[in-house]
PDB file of C-alpha atoms in Angstrom:
ATOM      1  CA  UNK C   1       0.018  -0.013  -0.163  1.00  0.00           C
ATOM      2  CA  UNK C   2       1.364   3.483  -1.038  1.00  0.00           C
ATOM      3  CA  UNK C   3       2.124   6.098   1.883  1.00  0.00           C
ATOM      4  CA  UNK C   4      -0.820   8.533   2.218  1.00  0.00           C
ATOM      5  CA  UNK C   5      -0.465  11.854   4.360  1.00  0.00           C
ATOM      6  CA  UNK C   6      -2.755  12.448   7.507  1.00  0.00           C
ATOM      7  CA  UNK C   7      -4.940  15.358   6.959  1.00  0.00           C
ATOM      8  CA  UNK C   8      -2.634  17.598   9.229  1.00  0.00           C
ATOM      9  CA  UNK C   9       0.386  16.646   7.221  1.00  0.00           C
ATOM     10  CA  UNK C  10      -1.505  17.398   3.977  1.00  0.00           C
ATOM     11  CA  UNK C  11      -2.725  20.704   5.107  1.00  0.00           C
ATOM     12  CA  UNK C  12       0.791  21.626   6.132  1.00  0.00           C
ATOM     13  CA  UNK C  13       2.069  20.677   2.686  1.00  0.00           C
ATOM     14  CA  UNK C  14      -0.610  22.423   0.872  1.00  0.00           C
ATOM     15  CA  UNK C  15      -0.005  25.516   2.787  1.00  0.00           C
ATOM     16  CA  UNK C  16       3.584  25.500   1.923  1.00  0.00           C
ATOM     17  CA  UNK C  17       2.869  24.571  -1.701  1.00  0.00           C
ATOM     18  CA  UNK C  18       0.319  27.613  -1.677  1.00  0.00           C
ATOM     19  CA  UNK C  19       2.974  30.119  -0.181  1.00  0.00           C
ATOM     20  CA  UNK C  20       5.712  28.695  -2.454  1.00  0.00           C
ATOM     21  CA  UNK C  21       3.435  29.270  -5.597  1.00  0.00           C
ATOM     22  CA  UNK C  22       2.352  32.756  -4.353  1.00  0.00           C
ATOM     23  CA  UNK C  23       5.976  33.599  -3.916  1.00  0.00           C
ATOM     24  CA  UNK C  24       6.842  32.387  -7.412  1.00  0.00           C
ATOM     25  CA  UNK C  25       3.978  34.108  -9.045  1.00  0.00           C
ATOM     26  CA  UNK C  26       4.679  37.415  -7.363  1.00  0.00           C
ATOM     27  CA  UNK C  27       8.373  37.458  -7.906  1.00  0.00           C
ATOM     28  CA  UNK C  28       7.507  36.668 -11.605  1.00  0.00           C
ATOM     29  CA  UNK C  29       5.014  39.607 -11.808  1.00  0.00           C
ATOM     30  CA  UNK C  30       7.735  41.548  -9.975  1.00  0.00           C
ATOM     31  CA  UNK C  31      10.288  40.845 -12.584  1.00  0.00           C
ATOM     32  CA  UNK C  32       7.901  41.650 -15.334  1.00  0.00           C
ATOM     33  CA  UNK C  33       7.212  44.842 -14.041  1.00  0.00           C
ATOM     34  CA  UNK C  34      10.777  45.854 -13.145  1.00  0.00           C
ATOM     35  CA  UNK C  35      11.488  44.761 -16.851  1.00  0.00           C
ATOM     36  CA  UNK C  36       8.760  46.984 -18.296  1.00  0.00           C
ATOM     37  CA  UNK C  37      10.382  49.814 -15.979  1.00  0.00           C
ATOM     38  CA  UNK C  38      13.816  49.179 -17.494  1.00  0.00           C
ATOM     39  CA  UNK C  39      12.697  50.810 -20.718  1.00  0.00           C
ATOM     40  CA  UNK C  40      11.821  53.995 -19.041  1.00  0.00           C
ATOM     41  CA  UNK C  41      14.716  54.608 -16.720  1.00  0.00           C
ATOM     42  CA  UNK C  42      15.865  58.273 -16.579  1.00  0.00           C
ATOM     43  CA  UNK C  43      19.484  57.655 -15.704  1.00  0.00           C
ATOM     44  CA  UNK C  44      22.200  55.078 -15.186  1.00  0.00           C
ATOM     45  CA  UNK C  45      21.506  54.828 -11.391  1.00  0.00           C
ATOM     46  CA  UNK C  46      17.830  53.891 -12.020  1.00  0.00           C
ATOM     47  CA  UNK C  47      19.009  51.029 -14.423  1.00  0.00           C
ATOM     48  CA  UNK C  48      21.475  49.810 -11.983  1.00  0.00           C
ATOM     49  CA  UNK C  49      19.181  49.726  -9.126  1.00  0.00           C
ATOM     50  CA  UNK C  50      16.443  48.182 -11.003  1.00  0.00           C
ATOM     51  CA  UNK C  51      18.654  45.415 -12.188  1.00  0.00           C
ATOM     52  CA  UNK C  52      19.938  44.632  -8.561  1.00  0.00           C
ATOM     53  CA  UNK C  53      16.512  44.497  -7.556  1.00  0.00           C
ATOM     54  CA  UNK C  54      15.706  42.022 -10.406  1.00  0.00           C
ATOM     55  CA  UNK C  55      18.822  40.009  -9.206  1.00  0.00           C
ATOM     56  CA  UNK C  56      17.353  39.830  -5.808  1.00  0.00           C
ATOM     57  CA  UNK C  57      14.001  38.769  -6.937  1.00  0.00           C
ATOM     58  CA  UNK C  58      15.514  36.081  -9.040  1.00  0.00           C
ATOM     59  CA  UNK C  59      17.458  34.570  -6.423  1.00  0.00           C
ATOM     60  CA  UNK C  60      14.753  34.845  -3.662  1.00  0.00           C
ATOM     61  CA  UNK C  61      11.428  34.925  -5.091  1.00  0.00           C
ATOM     62  CA  UNK C  62      11.966  32.733  -8.301  1.00  0.00           C
ATOM     63  CA  UNK C  63      14.415  29.840  -7.703  1.00  0.00           C
ATOM     64  CA  UNK C  64      13.853  28.742  -4.491  1.00  0.00           C
ATOM     65  CA  UNK C  65       9.862  29.126  -4.704  1.00  0.00           C
ATOM     66  CA  UNK C  66      10.005  27.411  -7.933  1.00  0.00           C
ATOM     67  CA  UNK C  67      11.893  24.462  -6.670  1.00  0.00           C
ATOM     68  CA  UNK C  68       9.887  24.355  -3.551  1.00  0.00           C
ATOM     69  CA  UNK C  69       6.651  24.110  -5.512  1.00  0.00           C
ATOM     70  CA  UNK C  70       7.856  21.535  -7.846  1.00  0.00           C
ATOM     71  CA  UNK C  71       8.918  19.377  -4.779  1.00  0.00           C
ATOM     72  CA  UNK C  72       5.659  19.943  -2.581  1.00  0.00           C
ATOM     73  CA  UNK C  73       3.635  19.212  -5.875  1.00  0.00           C
ATOM     74  CA  UNK C  74       5.162  16.207  -6.560  1.00  0.00           C
ATOM     75  CA  UNK C  75       4.903  15.060  -2.787  1.00  0.00           C
ATOM     76  CA  UNK C  76       1.202  15.954  -2.755  1.00  0.00           C
ATOM     77  CA  UNK C  77       0.869  14.105  -6.336  1.00  0.00           C
ATOM     78  CA  UNK C  78       2.396  10.783  -4.964  1.00  0.00           C
ATOM     79  CA  UNK C  79       0.915  11.045  -1.246  1.00  0.00           C
ATOM     80  CA  UNK C  80      -2.726  11.704  -2.172  1.00  0.00           C
ATOM     81  CA  UNK C  81      -5.238  10.057  -4.371  1.00  0.00           C
ATOM     82  CA  UNK C  82      -4.253  12.430  -7.265  1.00  0.00           C
ATOM     83  CA  UNK C  83      -1.211  10.473  -8.284  1.00  0.00           C
ATOM     84  CA  UNK C  84       1.500  11.913 -10.529  1.00  0.00           C
ATOM     85  CA  UNK C  85       0.245  10.820 -13.865  1.00  0.00           C
ATOM     86  CA  UNK C  86      -3.252   9.662 -13.101  1.00  0.00           C
ATOM     87  CA  UNK C  87      -5.227  12.717 -14.061  1.00  0.00           C
ATOM     88  CA  UNK C  88      -4.411  15.124 -16.902  1.00  0.00           C
ATOM     89  CA  UNK C  89      -4.456  18.266 -14.800  1.00  0.00           C
ATOM     90  CA  UNK C  90      -1.690  16.926 -12.449  1.00  0.00           C
ATOM     91  CA  UNK C  91       0.399  15.831 -15.495  1.00  0.00           C
ATOM     92  CA  UNK C  92      -0.053  19.299 -17.324  1.00  0.00           C
ATOM     93  CA  UNK C  93       0.795  21.092 -14.208  1.00  0.00           C
ATOM     94  CA  UNK C  94       4.036  19.263 -13.813  1.00  0.00           C
ATOM     95  CA  UNK C  95       5.063  19.672 -17.481  1.00  0.00           C
ATOM     96  CA  UNK C  96       4.199  23.584 -16.981  1.00  0.00           C
ATOM     97  CA  UNK C  97       6.168  23.618 -13.878  1.00  0.00           C
ATOM     98  CA  UNK C  98       9.317  21.889 -15.158  1.00  0.00           C
ATOM     99  CA  UNK C  99       9.052  24.019 -18.474  1.00  0.00           C
ATOM    100  CA  UNK C 100       8.902  27.324 -16.681  1.00  0.00           C
ATOM    101  CA  UNK C 101      11.843  26.378 -14.321  1.00  0.00           C
ATOM    102  CA  UNK C 102      13.804  25.462 -17.135  1.00  0.00           C
ATOM    103  CA  UNK C 103      13.322  28.578 -18.893  1.00  0.00           C
ATOM    104  CA  UNK C 104      14.313  30.695 -15.745  1.00  0.00           C
ATOM    105  CA  UNK C 105      17.515  28.718 -15.413  1.00  0.00           C
ATOM    106  CA  UNK C 106      18.532  28.726 -19.062  1.00  0.00           C
ATOM    107  CA  UNK C 107      17.255  31.979 -20.193  1.00  0.00           C
ATOM    108  CA  UNK C 108      15.754  34.528 -17.814  1.00  0.00           C
ATOM    109  CA  UNK C 109      18.857  34.319 -15.281  1.00  0.00           C
ATOM    110  CA  UNK C 110      21.517  34.644 -18.015  1.00  0.00           C
ATOM    111  CA  UNK C 111      19.490  37.653 -19.735  1.00  0.00           C
ATOM    112  CA  UNK C 112      19.080  39.421 -16.146  1.00  0.00           C
ATOM    113  CA  UNK C 113      22.849  38.980 -15.744  1.00  0.00           C
ATOM    114  CA  UNK C 114      23.848  40.016 -19.163  1.00  0.00           C
ATOM    115  CA  UNK C 115      21.668  43.339 -18.703  1.00  0.00           C
ATOM    116  CA  UNK C 116      23.556  44.065 -15.539  1.00  0.00           C
ATOM    117  CA  UNK C 117      26.935  43.596 -17.187  1.00  0.00           C
ATOM    118  CA  UNK C 118      25.764  45.962 -20.013  1.00  0.00           C
ATOM    119  CA  UNK C 119      24.604  48.677 -17.734  1.00  0.00           C
ATOM    120  CA  UNK C 120      28.109  48.365 -15.476  1.00  0.00           C
ATOM    121  CA  UNK C 121      30.146  48.733 -18.577  1.00  0.00           C
ATOM    122  CA  UNK C 122      28.115  51.458 -20.505  1.00  0.00           C
ATOM    123  CA  UNK C 123      25.889  52.885 -17.898  1.00  0.00           C
ATOM    124  CA  UNK C 124      22.860  54.625 -18.973  1.00  0.00           C
ATOM    125  CA  UNK C 125      24.233  54.467 -22.769  1.00  0.00           C
ATOM    126  CA  UNK C 126      23.149  50.795 -22.622  1.00  0.00           C
ATOM    127  CA  UNK C 127      19.702  51.654 -23.399  1.00  0.00           C
ATOM    128  CA  UNK C 128      20.914  52.417 -26.676  1.00  0.00           C
ATOM    129  CA  UNK C 129      22.584  49.250 -27.180  1.00  0.00           C
ATOM    130  CA  UNK C 130      20.661  46.890 -29.576  1.00  0.00           C
ATOM    131  CA  UNK C 131      21.764  43.955 -27.335  1.00  0.00           C
ATOM    132  CA  UNK C 132      20.103  45.627 -24.510  1.00  0.00           C
ATOM    133  CA  UNK C 133      17.136  46.332 -26.230  1.00  0.00           C
ATOM    134  CA  UNK C 134      16.696  42.841 -27.678  1.00  0.00           C
ATOM    135  CA  UNK C 135      17.379  41.275 -24.253  1.00  0.00           C
ATOM    136  CA  UNK C 136      15.101  43.286 -22.424  1.00  0.00           C
ATOM    137  CA  UNK C 137      12.360  42.249 -25.029  1.00  0.00           C
ATOM    138  CA  UNK C 138      13.302  38.888 -24.796  1.00  0.00           C
ATOM    139  CA  UNK C 139      13.062  38.753 -20.963  1.00  0.00           C
ATOM    140  CA  UNK C 140       9.653  40.703 -21.171  1.00  0.00           C
ATOM    141  CA  UNK C 141       8.173  38.139 -23.495  1.00  0.00           C
ATOM    142  CA  UNK C 142       9.274  35.273 -21.392  1.00  0.00           C
ATOM    143  CA  UNK C 143       8.232  36.555 -17.944  1.00  0.00           C
ATOM    144  CA  UNK C 144       5.006  37.334 -19.440  1.00  0.00           C
ATOM    145  CA  UNK C 145       4.819  33.822 -20.687  1.00  0.00           C
ATOM    146  CA  UNK C 146       5.893  32.496 -17.506  1.00  0.00           C
ATOM    147  CA  UNK C 147       3.279  34.420 -15.534  1.00  0.00           C
ATOM    148  CA  UNK C 148       0.621  33.245 -18.027  1.00  0.00           C
ATOM    149  CA  UNK C 149       1.790  29.715 -17.374  1.00  0.00           C
ATOM    150  CA  UNK C 150       1.815  30.057 -13.574  1.00  0.00           C
ATOM    151  CA  UNK C 151      -1.895  31.725 -13.567  1.00  0.00           C
ATOM    152  CA  UNK C 152      -3.040  28.931 -15.966  1.00  0.00           C
ATOM    153  CA  UNK C 153      -1.448  26.144 -13.225  1.00  0.00           C
ATOM    154  CA  UNK C 154      -3.706  28.042 -10.606  1.00  0.00           C
ATOM    155  CA  UNK C 155      -6.902  27.924 -12.700  1.00  0.00           C
ATOM    156  CA  UNK C 156      -6.255  24.236 -13.286  1.00  0.00           C
ATOM    157  CA  UNK C 157      -5.727  23.570  -9.804  1.00  0.00           C
ATOM    158  CA  UNK C 158      -9.447  24.551  -8.999  1.00  0.00           C
ATOM    159  CA  UNK C 159     -11.139  23.050 -12.148  1.00  0.00           C
ATOM    160  CA  UNK C 160      -9.269  19.987 -12.524  1.00  0.00           C
ATOM    161  CA  UNK C 161     -10.055  19.494 -16.016  1.00  0.00           C
ATOM    162  CA  UNK C 162      -9.721  16.564 -18.629  1.00  0.00           C
ATOM    163  CA  UNK C 163     -10.420  13.755 -16.031  1.00  0.00           C
ATOM    164  CA  UNK C 164      -8.361  10.715 -15.944  1.00  0.00           C
ATOM    165  CA  UNK C 165      -5.655   9.618 -18.062  1.00  0.00           C
ATOM    166  CA  UNK C 166      -6.439   6.184 -19.651  1.00  0.00           C
ATOM    167  CA  UNK C 167      -4.207   3.141 -19.156  1.00  0.00           C
ATOM    168  CA  UNK C 168      -3.040   1.654 -22.408  1.00  0.00           C
ATOM    169  CA  UNK C 169      -3.716  -1.964 -22.684  1.00  0.00           C
ATOM    170  CA  UNK C 170      -0.661  -4.423 -23.602  1.00  0.00           C
ATOM    171  CA  UNK C 171      -0.921  -5.616 -27.156  1.00  0.00           C
ATOM    172  CA  UNK C 172      -2.405  -9.071 -27.384  1.00  0.00           C
ATOM    173  CA  UNK C 173      -5.711 -10.779 -27.901  1.00  0.00           C
ATOM    174  CA  UNK C 174      -8.720  -9.044 -26.353  1.00  0.00           C
ATOM    175  CA  UNK C 175     -10.166 -10.663 -23.396  1.00  0.00           C
ATOM    176  CA  UNK C 176     -13.332 -11.015 -25.375  1.00  0.00           C
ATOM    177  CA  UNK C 177     -12.059 -12.997 -28.168  1.00  0.00           C
ATOM    178  CA  UNK C 178     -12.182 -16.815 -28.044  1.00  0.00           C
ATOM    179  CA  UNK C 179      -9.986 -19.514 -29.218  1.00  0.00           C
ATOM    180  CA  UNK C 180     -11.095 -22.492 -31.313  1.00  0.00           C
TER     181      UNK C 180
END
């Protein structure tokens, strides 16, 4: 028999999961807003402080809450009746969570650092650099996509669409066929 959480343990794990999701979503929204602000900064100091704030958010409100969300989501899946791949809504959330985390690791983190480097090297003149504008645009589009994914996952949690994933039968004779 598989391990099942007690009611109190489940409530605690759900609370941790919800706090992690809220932190991750808030951090993503904050990054998006600061990324928008980067386009209207009035001087080099504003660029520097905005990018420094983005790095703090990336480190504290994106990375750790995202990983905690993934961990608690997996634990809730396997230690409750939902299962990790028994329902489409759980599988979709797992896929979106992993995809969003990977996008953050392989793209957003590097883009934030590269913008910081450009501003440290060029100051306010960095805003005229095509690489700055292109990277900022990529960050905005990707942060927007991540925010939509996170909000979609919250909606999926409440509506639990698409039902159960049907098990595939092993190839072979069907149980209704008779041998002669």
